[in-house]
Tab-separated table of C-alpha atoms in Angstrom:
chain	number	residue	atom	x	y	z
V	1	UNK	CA	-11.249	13.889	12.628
V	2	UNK	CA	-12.143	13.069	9.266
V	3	UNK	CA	-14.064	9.507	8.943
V	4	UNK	CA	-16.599	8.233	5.821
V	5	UNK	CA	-19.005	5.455	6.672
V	6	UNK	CA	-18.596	3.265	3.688
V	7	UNK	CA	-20.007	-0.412	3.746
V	8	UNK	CA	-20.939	-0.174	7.261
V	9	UNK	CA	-17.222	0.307	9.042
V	10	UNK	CA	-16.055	4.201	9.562
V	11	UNK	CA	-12.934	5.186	7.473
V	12	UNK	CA	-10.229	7.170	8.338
V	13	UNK	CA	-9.063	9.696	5.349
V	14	UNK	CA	-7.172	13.070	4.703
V	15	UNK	CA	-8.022	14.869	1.754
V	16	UNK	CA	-5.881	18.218	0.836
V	17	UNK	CA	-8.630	19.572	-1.419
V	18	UNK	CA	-8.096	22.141	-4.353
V	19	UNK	CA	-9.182	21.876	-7.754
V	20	UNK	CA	-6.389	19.196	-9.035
V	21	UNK	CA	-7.227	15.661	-10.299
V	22	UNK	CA	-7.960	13.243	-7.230
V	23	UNK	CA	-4.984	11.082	-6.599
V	24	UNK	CA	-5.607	8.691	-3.827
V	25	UNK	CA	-3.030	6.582	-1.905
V	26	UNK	CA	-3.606	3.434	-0.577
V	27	UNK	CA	-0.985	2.066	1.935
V	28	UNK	CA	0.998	-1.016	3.041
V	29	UNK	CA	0.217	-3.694	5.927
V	30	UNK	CA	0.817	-2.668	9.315
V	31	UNK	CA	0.624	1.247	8.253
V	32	UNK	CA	-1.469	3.762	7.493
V	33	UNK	CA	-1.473	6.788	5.647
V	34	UNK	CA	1.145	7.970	7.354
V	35	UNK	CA	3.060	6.441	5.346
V	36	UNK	CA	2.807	8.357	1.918
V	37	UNK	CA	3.350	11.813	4.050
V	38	UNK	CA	6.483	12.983	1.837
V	39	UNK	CA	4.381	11.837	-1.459
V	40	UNK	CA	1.443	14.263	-0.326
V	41	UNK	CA	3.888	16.966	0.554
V	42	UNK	CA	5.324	17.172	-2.955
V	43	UNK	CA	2.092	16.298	-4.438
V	44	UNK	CA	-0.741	18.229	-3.036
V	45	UNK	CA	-0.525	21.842	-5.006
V	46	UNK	CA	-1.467	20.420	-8.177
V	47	UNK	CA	-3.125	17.460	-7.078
V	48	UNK	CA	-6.377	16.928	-4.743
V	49	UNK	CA	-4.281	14.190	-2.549
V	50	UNK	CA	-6.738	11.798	-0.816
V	51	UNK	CA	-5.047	9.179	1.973
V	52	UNK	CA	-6.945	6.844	3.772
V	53	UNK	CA	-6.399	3.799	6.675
V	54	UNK	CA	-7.817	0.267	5.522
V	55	UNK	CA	-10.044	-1.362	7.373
V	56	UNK	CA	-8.689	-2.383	10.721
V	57	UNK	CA	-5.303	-0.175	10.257
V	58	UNK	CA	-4.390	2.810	11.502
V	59	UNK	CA	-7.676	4.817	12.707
V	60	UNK	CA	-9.963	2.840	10.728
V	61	UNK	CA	-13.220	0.794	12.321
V	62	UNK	CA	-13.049	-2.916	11.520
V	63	UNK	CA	-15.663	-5.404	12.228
V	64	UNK	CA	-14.626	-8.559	14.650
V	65	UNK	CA	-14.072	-10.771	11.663
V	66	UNK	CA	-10.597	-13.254	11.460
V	67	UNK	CA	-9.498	-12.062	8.243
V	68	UNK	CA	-9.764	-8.434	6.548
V	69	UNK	CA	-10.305	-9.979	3.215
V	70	UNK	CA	-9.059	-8.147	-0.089
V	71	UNK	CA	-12.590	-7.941	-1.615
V	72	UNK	CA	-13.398	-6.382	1.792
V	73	UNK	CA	-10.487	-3.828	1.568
V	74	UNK	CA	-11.264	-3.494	-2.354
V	75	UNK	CA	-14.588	-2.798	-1.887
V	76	UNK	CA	-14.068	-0.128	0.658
V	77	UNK	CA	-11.684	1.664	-1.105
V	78	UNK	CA	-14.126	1.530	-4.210
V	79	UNK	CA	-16.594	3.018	-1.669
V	80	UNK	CA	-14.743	5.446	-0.192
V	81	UNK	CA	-13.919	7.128	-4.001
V	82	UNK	CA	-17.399	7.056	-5.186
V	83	UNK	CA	-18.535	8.675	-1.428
V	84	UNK	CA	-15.701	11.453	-2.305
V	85	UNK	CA	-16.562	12.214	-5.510
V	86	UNK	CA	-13.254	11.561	-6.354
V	87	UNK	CA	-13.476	9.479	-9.201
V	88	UNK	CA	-11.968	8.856	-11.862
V	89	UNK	CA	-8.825	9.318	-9.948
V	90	UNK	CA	-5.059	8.868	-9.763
V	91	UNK	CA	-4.551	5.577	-7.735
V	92	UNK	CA	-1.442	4.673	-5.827
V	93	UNK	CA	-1.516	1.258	-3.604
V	94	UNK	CA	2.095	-0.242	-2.124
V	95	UNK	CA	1.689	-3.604	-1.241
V	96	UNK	CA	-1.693	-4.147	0.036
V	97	UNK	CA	-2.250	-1.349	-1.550
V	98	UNK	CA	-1.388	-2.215	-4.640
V	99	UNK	CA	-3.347	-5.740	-4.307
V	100	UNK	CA	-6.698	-2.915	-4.079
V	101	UNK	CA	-5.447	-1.044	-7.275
V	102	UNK	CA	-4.687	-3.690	-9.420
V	103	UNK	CA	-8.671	-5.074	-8.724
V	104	UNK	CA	-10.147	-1.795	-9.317
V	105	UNK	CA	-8.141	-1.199	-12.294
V	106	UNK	CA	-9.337	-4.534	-13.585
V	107	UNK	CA	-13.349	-4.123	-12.505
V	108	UNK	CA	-13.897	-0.832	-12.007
V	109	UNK	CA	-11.833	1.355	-14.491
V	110	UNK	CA	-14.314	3.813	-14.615
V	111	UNK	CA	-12.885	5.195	-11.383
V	112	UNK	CA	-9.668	5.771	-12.423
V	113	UNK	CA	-7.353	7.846	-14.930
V	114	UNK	CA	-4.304	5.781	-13.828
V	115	UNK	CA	-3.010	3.341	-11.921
V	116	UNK	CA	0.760	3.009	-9.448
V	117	UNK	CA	1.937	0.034	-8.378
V	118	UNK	CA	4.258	0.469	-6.007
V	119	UNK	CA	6.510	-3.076	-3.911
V	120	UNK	CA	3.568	-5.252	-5.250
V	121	UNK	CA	2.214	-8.405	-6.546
V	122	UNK	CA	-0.205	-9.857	-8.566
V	123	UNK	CA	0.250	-13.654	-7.146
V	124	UNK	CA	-1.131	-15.198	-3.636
V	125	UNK	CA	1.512	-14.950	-0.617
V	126	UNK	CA	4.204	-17.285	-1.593
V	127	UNK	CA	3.968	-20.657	0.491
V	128	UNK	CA	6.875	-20.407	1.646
V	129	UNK	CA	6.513	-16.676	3.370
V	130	UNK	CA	3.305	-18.554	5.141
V	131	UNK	CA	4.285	-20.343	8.141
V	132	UNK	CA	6.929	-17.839	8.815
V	133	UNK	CA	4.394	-15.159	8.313
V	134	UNK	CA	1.654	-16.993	10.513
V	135	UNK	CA	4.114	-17.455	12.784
V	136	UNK	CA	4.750	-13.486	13.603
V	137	UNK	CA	1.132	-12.716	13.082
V	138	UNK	CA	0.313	-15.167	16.192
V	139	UNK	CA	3.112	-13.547	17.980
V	140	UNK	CA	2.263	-10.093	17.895
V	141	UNK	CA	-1.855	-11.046	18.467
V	142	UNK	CA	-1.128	-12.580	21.726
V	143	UNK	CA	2.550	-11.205	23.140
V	144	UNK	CA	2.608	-8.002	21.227
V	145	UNK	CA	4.324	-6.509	18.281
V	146	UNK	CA	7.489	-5.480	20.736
V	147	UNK	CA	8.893	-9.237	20.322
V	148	UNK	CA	8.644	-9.405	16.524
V	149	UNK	CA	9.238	-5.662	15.643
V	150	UNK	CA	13.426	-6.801	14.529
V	151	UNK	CA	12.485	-9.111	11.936
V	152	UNK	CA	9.387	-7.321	10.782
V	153	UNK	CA	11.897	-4.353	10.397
V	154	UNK	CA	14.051	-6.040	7.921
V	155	UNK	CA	11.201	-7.247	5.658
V	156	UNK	CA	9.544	-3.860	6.087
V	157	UNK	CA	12.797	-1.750	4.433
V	158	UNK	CA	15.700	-2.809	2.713
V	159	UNK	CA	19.088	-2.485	3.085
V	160	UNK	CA	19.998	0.748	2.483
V	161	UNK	CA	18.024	2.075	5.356
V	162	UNK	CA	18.498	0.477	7.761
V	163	UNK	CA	22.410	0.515	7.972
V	164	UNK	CA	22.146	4.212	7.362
V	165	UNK	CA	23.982	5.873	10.649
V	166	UNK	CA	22.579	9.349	9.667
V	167	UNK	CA	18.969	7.756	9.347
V	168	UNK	CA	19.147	6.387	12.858
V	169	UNK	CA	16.503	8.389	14.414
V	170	UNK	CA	13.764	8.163	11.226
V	171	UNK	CA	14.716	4.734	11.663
V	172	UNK	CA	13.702	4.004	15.540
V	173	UNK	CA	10.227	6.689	14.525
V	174	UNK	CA	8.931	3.823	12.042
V	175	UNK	CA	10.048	1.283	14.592
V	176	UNK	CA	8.181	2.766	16.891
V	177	UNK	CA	4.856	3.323	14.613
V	178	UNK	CA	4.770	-0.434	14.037
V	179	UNK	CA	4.903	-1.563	17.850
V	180	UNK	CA	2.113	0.750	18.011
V	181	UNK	CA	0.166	-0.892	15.745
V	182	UNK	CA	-3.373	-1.502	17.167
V	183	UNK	CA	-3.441	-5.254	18.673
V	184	UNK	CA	-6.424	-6.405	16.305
V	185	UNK	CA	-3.908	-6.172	13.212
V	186	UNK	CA	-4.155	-9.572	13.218
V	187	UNK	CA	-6.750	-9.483	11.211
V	188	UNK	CA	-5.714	-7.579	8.291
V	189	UNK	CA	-2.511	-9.527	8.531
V	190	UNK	CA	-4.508	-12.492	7.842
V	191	UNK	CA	-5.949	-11.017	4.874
V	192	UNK	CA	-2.694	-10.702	3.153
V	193	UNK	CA	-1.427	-14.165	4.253
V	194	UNK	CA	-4.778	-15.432	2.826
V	195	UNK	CA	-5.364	-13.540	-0.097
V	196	UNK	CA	-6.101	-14.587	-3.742
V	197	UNK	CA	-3.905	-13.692	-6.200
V	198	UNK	CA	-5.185	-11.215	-9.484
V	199	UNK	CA	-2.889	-12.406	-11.880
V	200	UNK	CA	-5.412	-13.165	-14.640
V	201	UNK	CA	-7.480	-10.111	-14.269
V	202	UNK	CA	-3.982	-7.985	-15.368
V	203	UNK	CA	-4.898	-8.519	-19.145
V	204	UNK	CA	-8.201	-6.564	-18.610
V	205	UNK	CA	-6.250	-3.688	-17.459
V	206	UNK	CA	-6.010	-0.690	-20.022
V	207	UNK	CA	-5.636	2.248	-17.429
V	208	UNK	CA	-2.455	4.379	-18.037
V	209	UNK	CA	-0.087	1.904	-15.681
V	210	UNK	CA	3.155	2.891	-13.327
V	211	UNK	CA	4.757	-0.461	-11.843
V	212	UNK	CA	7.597	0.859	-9.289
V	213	UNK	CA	9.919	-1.771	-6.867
V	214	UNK	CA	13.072	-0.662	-5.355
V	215	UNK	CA	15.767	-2.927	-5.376
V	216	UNK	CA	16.143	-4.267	-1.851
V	217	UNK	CA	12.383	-4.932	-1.546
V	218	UNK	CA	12.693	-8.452	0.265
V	219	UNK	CA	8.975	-8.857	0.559
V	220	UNK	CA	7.493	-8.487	-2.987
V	221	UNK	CA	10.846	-9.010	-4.802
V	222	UNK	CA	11.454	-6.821	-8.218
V	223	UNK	CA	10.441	-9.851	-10.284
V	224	UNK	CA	7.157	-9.868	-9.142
V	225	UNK	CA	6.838	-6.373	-10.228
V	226	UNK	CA	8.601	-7.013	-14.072
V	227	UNK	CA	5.922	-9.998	-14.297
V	228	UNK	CA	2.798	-7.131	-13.410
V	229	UNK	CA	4.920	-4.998	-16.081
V	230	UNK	CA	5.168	-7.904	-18.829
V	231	UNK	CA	0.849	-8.616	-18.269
V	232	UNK	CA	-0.325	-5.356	-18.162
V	233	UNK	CA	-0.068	-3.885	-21.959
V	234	UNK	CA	1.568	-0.731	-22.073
V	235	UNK	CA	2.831	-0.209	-18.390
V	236	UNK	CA	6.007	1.368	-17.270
V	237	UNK	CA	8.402	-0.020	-15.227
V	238	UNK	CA	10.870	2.036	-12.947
V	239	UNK	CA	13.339	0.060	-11.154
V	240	UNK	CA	14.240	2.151	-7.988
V	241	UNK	CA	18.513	1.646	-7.400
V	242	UNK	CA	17.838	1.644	-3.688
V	243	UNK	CA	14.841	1.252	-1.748
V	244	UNK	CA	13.018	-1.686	0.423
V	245	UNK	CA	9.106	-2.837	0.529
V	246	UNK	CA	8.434	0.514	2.258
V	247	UNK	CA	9.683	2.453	-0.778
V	248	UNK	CA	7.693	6.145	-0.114
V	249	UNK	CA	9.359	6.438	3.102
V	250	UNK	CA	12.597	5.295	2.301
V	251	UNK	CA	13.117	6.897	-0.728
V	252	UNK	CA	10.775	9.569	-1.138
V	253	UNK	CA	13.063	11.757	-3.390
V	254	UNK	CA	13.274	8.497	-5.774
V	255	UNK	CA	9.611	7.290	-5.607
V	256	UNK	CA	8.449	11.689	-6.178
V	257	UNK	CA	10.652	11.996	-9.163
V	258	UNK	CA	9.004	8.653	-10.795
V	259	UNK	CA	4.944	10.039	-9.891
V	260	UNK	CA	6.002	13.252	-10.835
V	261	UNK	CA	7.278	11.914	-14.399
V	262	UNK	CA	4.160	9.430	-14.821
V	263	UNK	CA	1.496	11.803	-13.575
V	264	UNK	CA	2.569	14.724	-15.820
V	265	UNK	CA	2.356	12.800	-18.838
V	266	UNK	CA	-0.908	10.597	-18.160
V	267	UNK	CA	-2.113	13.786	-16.901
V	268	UNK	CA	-1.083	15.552	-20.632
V	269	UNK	CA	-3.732	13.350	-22.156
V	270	UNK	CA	-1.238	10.313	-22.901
V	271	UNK	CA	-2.857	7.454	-23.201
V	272	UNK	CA	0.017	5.186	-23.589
V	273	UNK	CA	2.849	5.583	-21.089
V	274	UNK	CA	5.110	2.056	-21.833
């Protein structure tokens, strides 16, 4: 299987190859790269598509640390591109993916030709997500993910699908992908709870900028994507009609049709996509 040493932990990555721009994905807590399957699909005959596990997720090494910090994660994903040779690249990060993105975009823009945010936020974890969060994180470390995997479900996807009858069986597959999770998630989990927020690094941002939240996303809530929108100058904002905090699996049709849109134009020579 593919893996990359980069800063001292082994990373686990699939790269379709071909002579396309790089676009790299970079996924959500308690995934992997799994998760942007249906983006890749679409995606990969005109694009080199590069997807990759964060530290301590999915296949990915992690060292026995209490909290996968965001530097950490940043880091390795800067890493990881310049180990590639895939920079400057496409970059699309959901949630904790997005926390990498918006970091690299801000300190490293040398790497990248644009930038999607996708069910994402600038700010720290919201206090009052934290005890409820700790709470499930301590849970699943000692008892397993089994007893939480309900009410992770409904923060994890919205609305839509999950009372979808004809989705029933996609539905029970991602439910059972997250009990799976590996029992040291813990510590990326932590991470996230504990993370610093990015906010005032948006104004340095001048990459080409796609800020996408579907409308039942319960864990980073659409306003936090309009205030990334309103900070970083000339972004685009696409408000997805349906659509939860796992957006690319949900709604892959939805999410395609918005990178397909985005990427053909920043990848026309636009510099200025708002």
């Amino acid at each position: 299987m593919p893996f990359l040493n980069v800063n001292g932990t082994r990373l686990y990555y699939e790269d379709s190859g071909g002579s396309g721009e790089p676009l790299v994905f970079s996924h959500g807590l308690l995934w992997n790269c799994r998760m942007f399957d249906k983006q890749v699909a679409a995606l990969k005959d005109r694009y080199r598509c590069i997807a990759f596990d964060h530290r301590g997720q999915g296949q990915s090494d992690v060292w026995k640390v209490d909290t996968v910090d965001m530097e950490t994660v940043y880091a390795d994903a800067v890493g990881l591109i310049e180990k590639l040779g895939a920079g400057p690249c496409h970059f699309a990060g959901l949630s904790m993916g997005g926390f990498v993105g918006m970091r690299m975009a801000a300190r490293r823009p040398d790497l990248l030709l644009s930038l999607i945010l996708m069910e994402t936020s600038a700010d720290p974890e919201p206090e009052e997500n934290v005890p409820r969060y700790k709470a499930l994180n301590f849970t699943a470390r000692w008892l397993g993910l089994r007893l939480v995997a309900d009410r992770v479900m409904r923060i994890m996807f919205g609305r839509t699908f999950l009372e979808d009858p004809a989705r029933s069986v996609e539905r029970a597959e991602w439910r059972r992908r997250l009990m799976e999770n590996r029992r040291d998630i813990w510590r990326a989990v932590n991470g996230v709870i504990r993370r610093r927020g990015v906010y005032e690094e948006l104004s340095r941002i001048k990459t080409p900028t796609l800020v996408l939240v579907g409308a039942e996303d319960v864990a980073t809530v659409p306003a936090k994507a309009e205030r990334i929108h309103a900070a970083i100058a000339g972004s685009r904002l696409v408000k997805l009609p349906r659509g939860g905090h796992t957006s690319s699996v949900e709604e892959p049709e939805l999410v395609n049709a918005a990178l397909v849109s985005f990427l053909e134009e920043v990848s026309s020579g636009s510099r200025q996509v708002g």
